[in-house]
Coordinates of C-alpha atoms in Angstrom, one line a residue:
X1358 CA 102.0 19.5 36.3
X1359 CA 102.9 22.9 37.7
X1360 CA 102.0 23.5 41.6
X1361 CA 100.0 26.1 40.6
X1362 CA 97.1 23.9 38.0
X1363 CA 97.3 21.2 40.9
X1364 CA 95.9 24.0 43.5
X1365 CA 93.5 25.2 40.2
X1366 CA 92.3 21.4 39.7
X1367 CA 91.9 21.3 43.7
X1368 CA 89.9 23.8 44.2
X1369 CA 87.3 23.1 41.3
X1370 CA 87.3 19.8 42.9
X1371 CA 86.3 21.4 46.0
X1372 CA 83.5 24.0 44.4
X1373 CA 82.3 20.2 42.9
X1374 CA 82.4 18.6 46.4
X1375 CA 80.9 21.9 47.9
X1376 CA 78.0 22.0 45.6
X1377 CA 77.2 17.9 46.1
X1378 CA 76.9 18.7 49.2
X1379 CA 74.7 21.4 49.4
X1380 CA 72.0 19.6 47.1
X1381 CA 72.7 16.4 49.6
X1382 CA 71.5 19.1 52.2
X1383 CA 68.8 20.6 50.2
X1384 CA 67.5 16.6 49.6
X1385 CA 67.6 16.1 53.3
X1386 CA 65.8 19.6 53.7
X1387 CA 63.4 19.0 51.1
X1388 CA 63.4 22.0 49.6
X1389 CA 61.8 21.9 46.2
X1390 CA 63.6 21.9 42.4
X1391 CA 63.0 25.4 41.7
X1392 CA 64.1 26.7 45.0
X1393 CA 67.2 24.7 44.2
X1394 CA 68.1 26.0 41.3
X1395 CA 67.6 29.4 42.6
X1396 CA 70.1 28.5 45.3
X1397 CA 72.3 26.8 43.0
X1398 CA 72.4 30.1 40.8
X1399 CA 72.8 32.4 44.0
X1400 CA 76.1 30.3 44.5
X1401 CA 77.1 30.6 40.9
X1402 CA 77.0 34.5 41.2
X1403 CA 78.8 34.7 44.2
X1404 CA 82.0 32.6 42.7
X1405 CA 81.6 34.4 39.6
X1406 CA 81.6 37.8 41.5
X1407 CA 84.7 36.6 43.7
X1408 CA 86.7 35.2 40.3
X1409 CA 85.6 38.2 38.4
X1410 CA 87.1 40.9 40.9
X1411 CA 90.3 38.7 41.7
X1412 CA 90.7 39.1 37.3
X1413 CA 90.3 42.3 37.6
X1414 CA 92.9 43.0 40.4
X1415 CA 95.7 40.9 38.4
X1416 CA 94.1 42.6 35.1
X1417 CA 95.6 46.1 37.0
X1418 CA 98.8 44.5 38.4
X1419 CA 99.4 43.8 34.5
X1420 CA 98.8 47.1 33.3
X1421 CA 100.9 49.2 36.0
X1422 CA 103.9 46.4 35.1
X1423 CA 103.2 47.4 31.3
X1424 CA 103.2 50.7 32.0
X1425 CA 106.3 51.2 34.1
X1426 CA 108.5 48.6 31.7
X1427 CA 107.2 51.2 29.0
X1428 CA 108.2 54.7 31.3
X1429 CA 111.7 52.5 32.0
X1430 CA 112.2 52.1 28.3
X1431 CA 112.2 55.5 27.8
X1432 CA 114.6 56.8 30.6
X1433 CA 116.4 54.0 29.8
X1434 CA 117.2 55.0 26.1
X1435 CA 117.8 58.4 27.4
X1436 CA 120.5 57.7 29.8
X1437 CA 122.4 55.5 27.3
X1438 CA 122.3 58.4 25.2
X1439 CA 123.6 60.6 27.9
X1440 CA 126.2 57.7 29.5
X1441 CA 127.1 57.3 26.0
X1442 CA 126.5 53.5 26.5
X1443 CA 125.1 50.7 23.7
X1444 CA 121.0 50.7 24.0
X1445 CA 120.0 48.0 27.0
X1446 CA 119.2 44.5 25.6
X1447 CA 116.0 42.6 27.0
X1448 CA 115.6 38.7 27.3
X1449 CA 113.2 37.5 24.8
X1450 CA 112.1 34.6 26.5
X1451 CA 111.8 36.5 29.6
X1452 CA 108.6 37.0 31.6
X1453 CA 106.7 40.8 32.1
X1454 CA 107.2 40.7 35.6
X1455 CA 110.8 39.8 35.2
X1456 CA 111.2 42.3 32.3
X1457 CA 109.9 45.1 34.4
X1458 CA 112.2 44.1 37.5
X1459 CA 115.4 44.3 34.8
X1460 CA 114.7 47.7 33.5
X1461 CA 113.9 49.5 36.4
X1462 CA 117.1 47.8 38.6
X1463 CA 119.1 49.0 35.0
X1464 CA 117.3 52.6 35.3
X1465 CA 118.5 52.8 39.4
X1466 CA 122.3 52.1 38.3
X1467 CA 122.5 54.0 35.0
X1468 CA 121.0 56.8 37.6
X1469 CA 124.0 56.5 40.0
X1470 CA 126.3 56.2 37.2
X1471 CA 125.1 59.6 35.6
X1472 CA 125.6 60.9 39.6
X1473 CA 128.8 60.0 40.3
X1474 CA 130.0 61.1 36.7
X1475 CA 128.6 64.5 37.2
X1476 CA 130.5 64.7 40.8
X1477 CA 133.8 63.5 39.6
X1478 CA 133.7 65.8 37.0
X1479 CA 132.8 68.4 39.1
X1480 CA 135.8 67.6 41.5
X1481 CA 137.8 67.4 38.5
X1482 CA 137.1 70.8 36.7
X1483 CA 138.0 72.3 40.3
X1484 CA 141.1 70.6 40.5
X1485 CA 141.9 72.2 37.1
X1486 CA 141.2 75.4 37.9
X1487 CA 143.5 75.2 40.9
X1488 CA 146.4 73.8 38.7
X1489 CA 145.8 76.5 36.1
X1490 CA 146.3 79.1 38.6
X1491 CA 149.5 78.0 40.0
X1492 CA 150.9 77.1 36.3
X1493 CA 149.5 80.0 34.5
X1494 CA 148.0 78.0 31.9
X1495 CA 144.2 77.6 30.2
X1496 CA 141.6 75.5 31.9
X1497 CA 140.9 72.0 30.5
X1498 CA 137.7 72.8 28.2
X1499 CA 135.0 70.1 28.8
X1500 CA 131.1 70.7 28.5
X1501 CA 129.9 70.7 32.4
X1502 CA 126.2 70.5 31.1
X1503 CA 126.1 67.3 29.7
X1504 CA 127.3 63.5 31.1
X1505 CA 131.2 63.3 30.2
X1506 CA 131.5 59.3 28.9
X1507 CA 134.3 57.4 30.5
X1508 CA 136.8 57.8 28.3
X1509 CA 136.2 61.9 28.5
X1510 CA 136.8 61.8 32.3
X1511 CA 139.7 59.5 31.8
X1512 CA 141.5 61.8 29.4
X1513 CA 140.5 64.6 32.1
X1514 CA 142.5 62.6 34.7
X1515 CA 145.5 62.1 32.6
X1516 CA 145.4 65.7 32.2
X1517 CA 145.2 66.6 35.3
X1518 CA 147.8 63.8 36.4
X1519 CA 150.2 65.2 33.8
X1520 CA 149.2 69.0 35.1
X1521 CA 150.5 68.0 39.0
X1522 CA 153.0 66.5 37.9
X1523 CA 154.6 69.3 36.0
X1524 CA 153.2 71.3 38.8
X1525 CA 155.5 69.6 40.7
X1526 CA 158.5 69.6 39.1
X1527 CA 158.2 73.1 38.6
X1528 CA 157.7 73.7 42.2
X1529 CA 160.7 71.8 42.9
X1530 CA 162.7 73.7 40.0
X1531 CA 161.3 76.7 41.7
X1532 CA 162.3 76.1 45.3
X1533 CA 166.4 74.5 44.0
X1534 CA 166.5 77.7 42.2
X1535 CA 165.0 80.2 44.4
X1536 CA 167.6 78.5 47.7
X1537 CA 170.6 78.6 44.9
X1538 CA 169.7 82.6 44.4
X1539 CA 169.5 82.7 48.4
X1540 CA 173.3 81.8 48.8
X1541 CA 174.4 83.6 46.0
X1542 CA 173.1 86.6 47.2
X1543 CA 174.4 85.9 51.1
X1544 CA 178.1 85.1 49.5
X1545 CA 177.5 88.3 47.3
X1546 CA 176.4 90.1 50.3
X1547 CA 173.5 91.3 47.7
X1548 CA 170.0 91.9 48.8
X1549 CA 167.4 91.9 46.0
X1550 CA 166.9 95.1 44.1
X1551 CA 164.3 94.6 41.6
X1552 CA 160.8 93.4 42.2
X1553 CA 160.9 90.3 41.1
X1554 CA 164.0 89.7 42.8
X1555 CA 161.3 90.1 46.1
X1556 CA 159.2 88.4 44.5
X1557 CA 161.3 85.1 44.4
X1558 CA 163.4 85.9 47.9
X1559 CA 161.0 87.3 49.8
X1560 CA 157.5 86.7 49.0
X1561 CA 155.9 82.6 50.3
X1562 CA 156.7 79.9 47.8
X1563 CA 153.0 79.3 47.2
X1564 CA 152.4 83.1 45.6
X1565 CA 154.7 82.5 42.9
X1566 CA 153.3 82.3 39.7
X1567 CA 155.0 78.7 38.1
X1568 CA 155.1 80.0 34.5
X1569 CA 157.4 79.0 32.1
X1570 CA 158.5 82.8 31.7
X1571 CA 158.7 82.9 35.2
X1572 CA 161.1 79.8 35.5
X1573 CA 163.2 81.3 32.6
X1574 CA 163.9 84.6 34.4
X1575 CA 164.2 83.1 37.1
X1576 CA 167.5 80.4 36.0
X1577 CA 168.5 83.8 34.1
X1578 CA 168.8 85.7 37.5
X1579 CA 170.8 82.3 38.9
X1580 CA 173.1 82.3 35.9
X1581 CA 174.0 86.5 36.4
X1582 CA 174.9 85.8 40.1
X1583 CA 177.0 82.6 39.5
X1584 CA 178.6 84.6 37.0
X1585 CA 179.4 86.9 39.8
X1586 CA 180.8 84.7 42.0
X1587 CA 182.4 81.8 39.7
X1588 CA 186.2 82.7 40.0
X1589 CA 186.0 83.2 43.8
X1590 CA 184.3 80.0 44.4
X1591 CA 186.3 77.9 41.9
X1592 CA 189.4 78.7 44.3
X1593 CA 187.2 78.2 47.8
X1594 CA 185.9 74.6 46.6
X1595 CA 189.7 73.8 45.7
X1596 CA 190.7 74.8 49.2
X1597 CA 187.9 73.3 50.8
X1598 CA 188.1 69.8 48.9
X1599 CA 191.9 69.8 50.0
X1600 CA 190.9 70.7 53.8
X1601 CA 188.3 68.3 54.4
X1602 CA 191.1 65.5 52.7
X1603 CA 193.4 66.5 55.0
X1604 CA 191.0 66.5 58.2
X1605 CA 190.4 63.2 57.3
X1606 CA 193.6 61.6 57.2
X1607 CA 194.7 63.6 60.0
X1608 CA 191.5 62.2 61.8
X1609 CA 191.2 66.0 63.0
X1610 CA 188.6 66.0 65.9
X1611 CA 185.6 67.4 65.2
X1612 CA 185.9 70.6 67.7
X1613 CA 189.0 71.7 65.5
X1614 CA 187.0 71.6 62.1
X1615 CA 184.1 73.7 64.1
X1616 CA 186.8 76.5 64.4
X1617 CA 186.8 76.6 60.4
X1618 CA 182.9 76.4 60.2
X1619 CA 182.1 79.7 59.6
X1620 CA 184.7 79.7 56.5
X1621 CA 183.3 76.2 54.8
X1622 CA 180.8 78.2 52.8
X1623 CA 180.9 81.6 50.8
X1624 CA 183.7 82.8 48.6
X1625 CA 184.3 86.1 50.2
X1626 CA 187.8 87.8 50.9
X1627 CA 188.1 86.8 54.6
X1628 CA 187.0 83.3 53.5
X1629 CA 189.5 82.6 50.9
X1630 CA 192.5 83.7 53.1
X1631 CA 191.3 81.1 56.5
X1632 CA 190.5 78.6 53.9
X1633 CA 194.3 78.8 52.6
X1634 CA 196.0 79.7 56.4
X1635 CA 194.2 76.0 57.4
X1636 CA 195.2 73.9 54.0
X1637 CA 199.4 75.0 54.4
X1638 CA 198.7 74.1 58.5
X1639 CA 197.7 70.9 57.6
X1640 CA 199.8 70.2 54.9
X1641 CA 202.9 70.4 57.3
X1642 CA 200.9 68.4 59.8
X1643 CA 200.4 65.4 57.7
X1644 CA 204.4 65.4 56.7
X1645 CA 204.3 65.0 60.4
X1646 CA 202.5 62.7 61.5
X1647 CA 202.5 60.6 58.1
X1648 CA 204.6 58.1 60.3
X1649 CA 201.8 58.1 63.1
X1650 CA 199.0 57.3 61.4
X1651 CA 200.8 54.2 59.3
X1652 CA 201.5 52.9 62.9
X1653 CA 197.8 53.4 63.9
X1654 CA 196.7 51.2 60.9
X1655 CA 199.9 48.6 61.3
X1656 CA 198.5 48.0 65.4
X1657 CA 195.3 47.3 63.4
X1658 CA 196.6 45.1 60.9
X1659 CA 197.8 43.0 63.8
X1660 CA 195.2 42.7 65.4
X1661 CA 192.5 41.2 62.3
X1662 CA 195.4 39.1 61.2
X1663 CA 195.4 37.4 64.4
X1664 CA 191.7 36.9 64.3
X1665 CA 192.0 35.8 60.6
X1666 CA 194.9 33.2 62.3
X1667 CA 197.0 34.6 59.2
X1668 CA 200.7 32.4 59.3
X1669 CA 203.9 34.3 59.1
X1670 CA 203.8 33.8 55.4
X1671 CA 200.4 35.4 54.9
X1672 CA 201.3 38.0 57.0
X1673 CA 205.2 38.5 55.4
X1674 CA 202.7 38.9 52.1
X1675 CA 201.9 42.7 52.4
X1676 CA 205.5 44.0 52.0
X1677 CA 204.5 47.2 52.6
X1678 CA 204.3 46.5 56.4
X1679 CA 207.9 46.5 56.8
X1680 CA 208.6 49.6 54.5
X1681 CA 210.1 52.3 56.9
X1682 CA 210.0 54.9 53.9
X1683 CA 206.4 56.7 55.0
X1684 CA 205.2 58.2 52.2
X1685 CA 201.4 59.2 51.1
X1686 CA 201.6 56.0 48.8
X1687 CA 202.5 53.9 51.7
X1688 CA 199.5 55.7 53.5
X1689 CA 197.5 54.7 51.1
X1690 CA 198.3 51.0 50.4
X1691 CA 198.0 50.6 54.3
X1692 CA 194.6 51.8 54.5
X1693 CA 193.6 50.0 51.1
X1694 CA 195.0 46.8 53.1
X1695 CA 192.9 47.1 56.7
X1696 CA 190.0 48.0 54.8
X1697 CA 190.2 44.8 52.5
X1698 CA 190.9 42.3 55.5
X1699 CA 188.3 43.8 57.9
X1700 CA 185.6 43.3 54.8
X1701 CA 187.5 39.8 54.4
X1702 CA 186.9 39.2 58.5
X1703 CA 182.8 40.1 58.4
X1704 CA 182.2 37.6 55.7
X1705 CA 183.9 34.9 57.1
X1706 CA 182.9 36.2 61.3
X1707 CA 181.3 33.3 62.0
X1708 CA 183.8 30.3 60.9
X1709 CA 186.7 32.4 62.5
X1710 CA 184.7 32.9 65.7
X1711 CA 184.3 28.7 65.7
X1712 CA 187.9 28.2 65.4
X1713 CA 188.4 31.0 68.0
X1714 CA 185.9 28.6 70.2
X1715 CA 187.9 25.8 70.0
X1716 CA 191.6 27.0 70.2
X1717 CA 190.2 28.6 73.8
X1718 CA 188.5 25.6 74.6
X1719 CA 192.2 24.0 73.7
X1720 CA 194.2 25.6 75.7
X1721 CA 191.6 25.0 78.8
X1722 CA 191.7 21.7 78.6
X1723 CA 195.5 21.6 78.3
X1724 CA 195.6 24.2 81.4
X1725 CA 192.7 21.3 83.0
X1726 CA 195.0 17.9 82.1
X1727 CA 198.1 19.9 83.3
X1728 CA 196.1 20.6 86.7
X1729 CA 195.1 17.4 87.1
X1730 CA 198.8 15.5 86.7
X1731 CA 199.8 18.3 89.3
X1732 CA 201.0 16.5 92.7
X1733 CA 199.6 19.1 95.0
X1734 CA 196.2 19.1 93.8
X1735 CA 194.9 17.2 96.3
X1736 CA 195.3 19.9 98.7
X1737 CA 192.8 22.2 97.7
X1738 CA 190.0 22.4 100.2
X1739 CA 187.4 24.8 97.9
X1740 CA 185.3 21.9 95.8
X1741 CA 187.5 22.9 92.8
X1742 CA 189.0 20.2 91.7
X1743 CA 185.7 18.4 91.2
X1744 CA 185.2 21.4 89.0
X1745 CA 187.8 21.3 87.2
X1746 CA 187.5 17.2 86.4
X1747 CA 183.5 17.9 85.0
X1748 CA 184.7 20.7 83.1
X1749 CA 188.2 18.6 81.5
X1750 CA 185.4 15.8 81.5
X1751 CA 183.1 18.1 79.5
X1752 CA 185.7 19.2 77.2
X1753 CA 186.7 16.1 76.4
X1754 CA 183.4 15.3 74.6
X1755 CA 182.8 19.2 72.8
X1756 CA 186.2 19.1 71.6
X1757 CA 185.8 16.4 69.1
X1758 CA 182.5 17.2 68.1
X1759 CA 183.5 21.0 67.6
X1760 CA 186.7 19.7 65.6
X1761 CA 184.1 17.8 63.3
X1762 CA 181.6 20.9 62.6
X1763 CA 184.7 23.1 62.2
X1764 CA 185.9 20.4 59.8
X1765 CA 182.6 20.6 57.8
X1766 CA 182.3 24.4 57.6
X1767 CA 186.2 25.0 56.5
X1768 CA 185.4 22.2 53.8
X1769 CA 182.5 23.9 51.7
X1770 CA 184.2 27.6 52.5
X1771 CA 187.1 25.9 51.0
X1772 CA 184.9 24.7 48.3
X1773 CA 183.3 28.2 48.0
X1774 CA 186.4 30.4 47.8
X1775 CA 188.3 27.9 45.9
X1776 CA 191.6 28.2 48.2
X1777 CA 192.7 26.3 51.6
X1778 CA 191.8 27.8 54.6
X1779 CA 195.2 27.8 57.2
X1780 CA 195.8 28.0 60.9
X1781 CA 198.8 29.7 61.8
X1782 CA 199.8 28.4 58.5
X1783 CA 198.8 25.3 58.1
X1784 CA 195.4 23.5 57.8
X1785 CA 193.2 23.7 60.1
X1786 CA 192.7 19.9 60.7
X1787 CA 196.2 19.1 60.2
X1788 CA 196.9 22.2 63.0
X1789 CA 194.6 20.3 65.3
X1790 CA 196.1 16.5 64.5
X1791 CA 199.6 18.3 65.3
X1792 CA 198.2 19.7 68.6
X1793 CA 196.8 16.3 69.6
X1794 CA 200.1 14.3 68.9
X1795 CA 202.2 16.8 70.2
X1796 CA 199.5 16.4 73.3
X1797 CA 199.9 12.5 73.3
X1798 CA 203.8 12.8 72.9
X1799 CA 204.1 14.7 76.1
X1800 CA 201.5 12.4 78.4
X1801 CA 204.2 9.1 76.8
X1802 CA 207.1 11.5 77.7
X1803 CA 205.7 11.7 81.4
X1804 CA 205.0 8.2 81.4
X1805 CA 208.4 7.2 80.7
X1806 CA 209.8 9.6 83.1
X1807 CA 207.1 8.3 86.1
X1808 CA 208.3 4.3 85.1
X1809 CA 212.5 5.7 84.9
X1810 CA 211.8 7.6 88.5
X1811 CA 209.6 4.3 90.0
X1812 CA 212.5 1.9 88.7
X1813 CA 215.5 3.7 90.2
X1814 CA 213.4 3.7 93.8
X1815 CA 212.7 0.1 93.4
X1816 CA 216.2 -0.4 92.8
X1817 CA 217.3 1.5 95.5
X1818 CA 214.6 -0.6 98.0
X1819 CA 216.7 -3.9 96.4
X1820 CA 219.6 -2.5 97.4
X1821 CA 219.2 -0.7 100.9
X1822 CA 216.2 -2.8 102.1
X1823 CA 213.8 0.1 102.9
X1824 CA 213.1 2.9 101.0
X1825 CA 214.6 6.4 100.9
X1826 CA 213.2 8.8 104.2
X1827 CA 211.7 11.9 102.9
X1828 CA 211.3 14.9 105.0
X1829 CA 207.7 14.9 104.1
X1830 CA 205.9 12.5 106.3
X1831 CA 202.3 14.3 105.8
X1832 CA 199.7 12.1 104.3
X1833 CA 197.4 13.6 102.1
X1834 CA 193.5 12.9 102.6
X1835 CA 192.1 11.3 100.7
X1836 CA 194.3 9.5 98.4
X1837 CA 196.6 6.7 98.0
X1838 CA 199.3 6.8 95.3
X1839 CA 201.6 3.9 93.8
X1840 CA 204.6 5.8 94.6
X1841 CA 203.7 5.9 98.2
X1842 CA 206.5 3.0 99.6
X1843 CA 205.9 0.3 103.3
X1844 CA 207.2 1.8 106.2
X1845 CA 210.0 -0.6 108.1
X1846 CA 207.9 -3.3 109.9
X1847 CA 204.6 -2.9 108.4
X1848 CA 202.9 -5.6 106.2
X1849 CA 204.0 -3.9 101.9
X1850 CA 200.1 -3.4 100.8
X1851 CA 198.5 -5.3 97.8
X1852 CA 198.5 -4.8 94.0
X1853 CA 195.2 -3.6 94.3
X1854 CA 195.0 -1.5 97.1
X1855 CA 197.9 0.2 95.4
X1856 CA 196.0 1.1 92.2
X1857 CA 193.5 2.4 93.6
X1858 CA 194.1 5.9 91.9
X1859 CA 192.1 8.8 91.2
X1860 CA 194.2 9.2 87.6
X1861 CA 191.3 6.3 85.4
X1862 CA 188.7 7.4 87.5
X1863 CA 188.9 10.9 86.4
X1864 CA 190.7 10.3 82.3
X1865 CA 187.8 7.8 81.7
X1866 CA 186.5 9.6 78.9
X1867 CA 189.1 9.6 76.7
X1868 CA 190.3 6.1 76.4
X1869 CA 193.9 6.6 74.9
X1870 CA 195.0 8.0 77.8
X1871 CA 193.1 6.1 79.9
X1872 CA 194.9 3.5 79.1
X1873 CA 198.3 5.1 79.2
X1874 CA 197.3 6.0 82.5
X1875 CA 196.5 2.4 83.8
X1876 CA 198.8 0.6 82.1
X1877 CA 201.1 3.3 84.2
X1878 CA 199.6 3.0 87.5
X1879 CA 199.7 -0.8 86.8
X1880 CA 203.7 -1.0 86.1
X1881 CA 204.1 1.0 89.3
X1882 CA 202.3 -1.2 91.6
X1883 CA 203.7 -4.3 90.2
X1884 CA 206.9 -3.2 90.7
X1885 CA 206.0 -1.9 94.1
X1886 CA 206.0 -5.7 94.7

């Protein structure tokens, strides 16, 4: 059951209970049978009066709703006719109320369609009228009485669209042409004789009148005044092309260039003969200094090739290097060369910058290791040589792990560019194994000679009974060696106390010669026994 019959149900149910309980009161009362009926139609009236005048209220709401569905009907057919738009289809099903709020929301936006219609094409038959003008051409013809349909005022935009466009490119024909005629008539030393003439050089851009047949006379005066001057600027641009050449090869600073400045345009008399005076000048300066600028780019060449760590065979590749016959061709091939390898050098920046990295960080640590096998190191009174074993400490760690990410990177380049990558010519890894042997060679080499040295003293404390007096009697804070021998009458100091050395303390990062060094340090103190 709708809401609304329950409330309808209710309140005859209350009229019922309202009645009962009036005759209950009229009982009590005693009020007779007639009187009651009288009463009974006196309430009848008045809920018939009250029903009668609420019918007739919603009777009126019914007509106005009929009435303004009808007057929306009709607008509604005539803006379809006027939008050009199919006639507005109602729900059959639909209630009158519901019918009447459809129409007239459909009347309000086929209204503000027909207004915004009639104000773009407004805006649009100005905009035509202003293109026409520049272009010399007929309006766009449309009917500015009537609703244009959708499709009108699209085909009016694509007009116009294709109207500013050509508007445009005649503008821009206009203005190449009219700056063409400009320096035509300045090399010519002509000023404009005829009214058009003014007209074009003269007169402000936007007061030409774009016409075709203006356009056309206008390239027809162009073509007369290139005509004029063709022959002399065939020979100018010829001189010019072969000057600005020159100044480049020459690398002419720019101050000397701005003393021909004046002569770079026009094709006059007094411009043809500087043009020529500065090509024969520096012709006979390039046979001069062919062999100085060749040596410019060779310094050059050295320099990327030792950042590419090109090998002597790499290098020996580019004959033309060594050629001593300086030519233009040679020029050439040497400034086809830098430019290649210096392209060649920003590709690859960053891998050559690692192995850059760690060749510096190589020779530290070799400057470091040689520091620290250095007998007079202990005299330094600064904090440096605690410096100096964190930093050899350090570099003991980064160097591998620098050699391994360098390994990677030269792997897939080498996979990329489908040839090896060398060091000085050879492999980069096999460069830094060699560098590492040749490293471990030389610590064995100065073990053998610190065992050779330590024998011969022991021998010679076998022999004599003492060992050797040395003019240096100073004692070095800080430090006991195993070299350092007993002096005559004192108790010879323990194994131990004699390897105490600051060598492992210091190498005990790197383990190979760690051990070198303590199984050196070892050999000494045993034979100091």
């Amino acid at each position: 059951m709708r809401r609304s019959e329950a409330i309808a149900a209710e309140s005859v149910a209350c009229l019922n209970s309202a009645l009962n309980r009036l005759r209950d009161i009229w009982e009590e009362i005693g009020i007779p049978e007639d009187q009651r009926l009288q009463r009974t139609d006196a309430v009848k009236r008045h809920v018939n009066i009250l029903l009668t005048r609420m019918i007739e209220e919603e009777e009126n709401l019914k007509h106005r709703l009929l009435k303004s569905i009808d007057v929306c009907r009709k607008e509604l057919n005539t803006l379809c006719e006027e939008l050009q738009l199919p006639p507005f289809e109602e729900d059959e099903d639909t209630t009158i109320l519901q019918v009447e709020k459809d129409l007239r929301t459909r009347v309000e936006v086929m209204l503000k369609q027909k207004k915004e219609r009639m104000q773009e094409l407004k805006v649009l038959k100005q905009r035509d009228q202003d293109l026409c003008d520049i272009l010399c051409t007929p309006p766009y013809y449309i009917d500015g009485h009537r609703v244009p349909s959708l499709d009108e005022l699209d085909q009016f935009r694509r007009h116009l669209a294709s109207l500013s466009a050509e508007k445009d490119l005649r503008e821009a024909e206009f203005v190449k042409t009219k700056k063409q005629i400009i320096l035509c008539m300045e090399e010519l030393d002509r000023m404009p004789d005829t009214s058009f003439e003014r007209d074009v050089v003269c007169e402000e851009e936007e007061a030409f009148c774009l016409s075709k047949e203006n356009l056309a006379a206008l390239h027809q005066l162009l073509f007369q005044l290139e005509e004029q001057i063709q022959q002399n600027k065939i020979l100018c641009e010829e001189l010019r092309a072969k000057i600005v050449e020159l100044w480049e090869r020459l690398q002419i600073p720019e101050e000397e260039r701005q003393a021909l400045a004046v002569h770079m345009t026009g094709s006059k008399g007094k411009n043809i003969k500087a043009l020529q005076e500065e090509a024969d000048r520096l012709q006979e300066l390039k046979l001069q200094n062919i062999k100085n600028v060749i040596e410019v780019i060779r310094t050059e060449l050295v320099t990327y090739w030792d950042k590419c760590f090109y090998g002597n065979e790499q290098r020996q590749a580019f004959a033309p290097f060594y050629d001593e016959d300086y030519s233009e061709d040679l020029l050439s091939l040497h400034d086809a060369e830098i430019e290649r390898i210096k392209q060649y050098y920003e590709v690859h920046k960053e891998m050559f910058e690692g192995v850059q990295k760690w060749e510096e960080n190589w020779l530290l640590f070799l400057e470091l290791d040689k520091k620290a096998t250095d007998p007079n190191r202990f005299n330094n009174r600064g904090g440096n040589l605690l410096k100096e074993e964190k930093q050899r400490a350090k570099l003991q760690k980064t160097l591998p792990k620098l050699e391994e990410e360098l390994r990677v990177r030269i792997a897939a380049w080498e996979e990329e560019q489908g040839q090896e990558f060398f060091m000085n010519g050879k492999k980069f890894m096999d460069y830094v194994a060699e560098q590492w042997n040749q490293f471990n060679l030389e610590k064995e080499r100065e073990k053998q000679e610190r065992l050779i040295k330590k024998s011969r003293q022991l021998e010679e404390e076998m022999y004599y009974g003492s060992a050797p007096k040395t003019p240096n009697k100073r004692r070095v804070l800080g430090s006991t060696t195993p070299s350092k021998v007993r002096k005559p009458g004192l108790p010879m100091r323990t194994p131990s106390r004699t390897f105490k050395t600051p060598q492992p303390r210091r190498l005990d990062k790197n383990k190979e010669n760690m051990s070198q060094l303590n199984g050196t340090a070892m050999s000494e103190g045993l034979h100091t026994h």
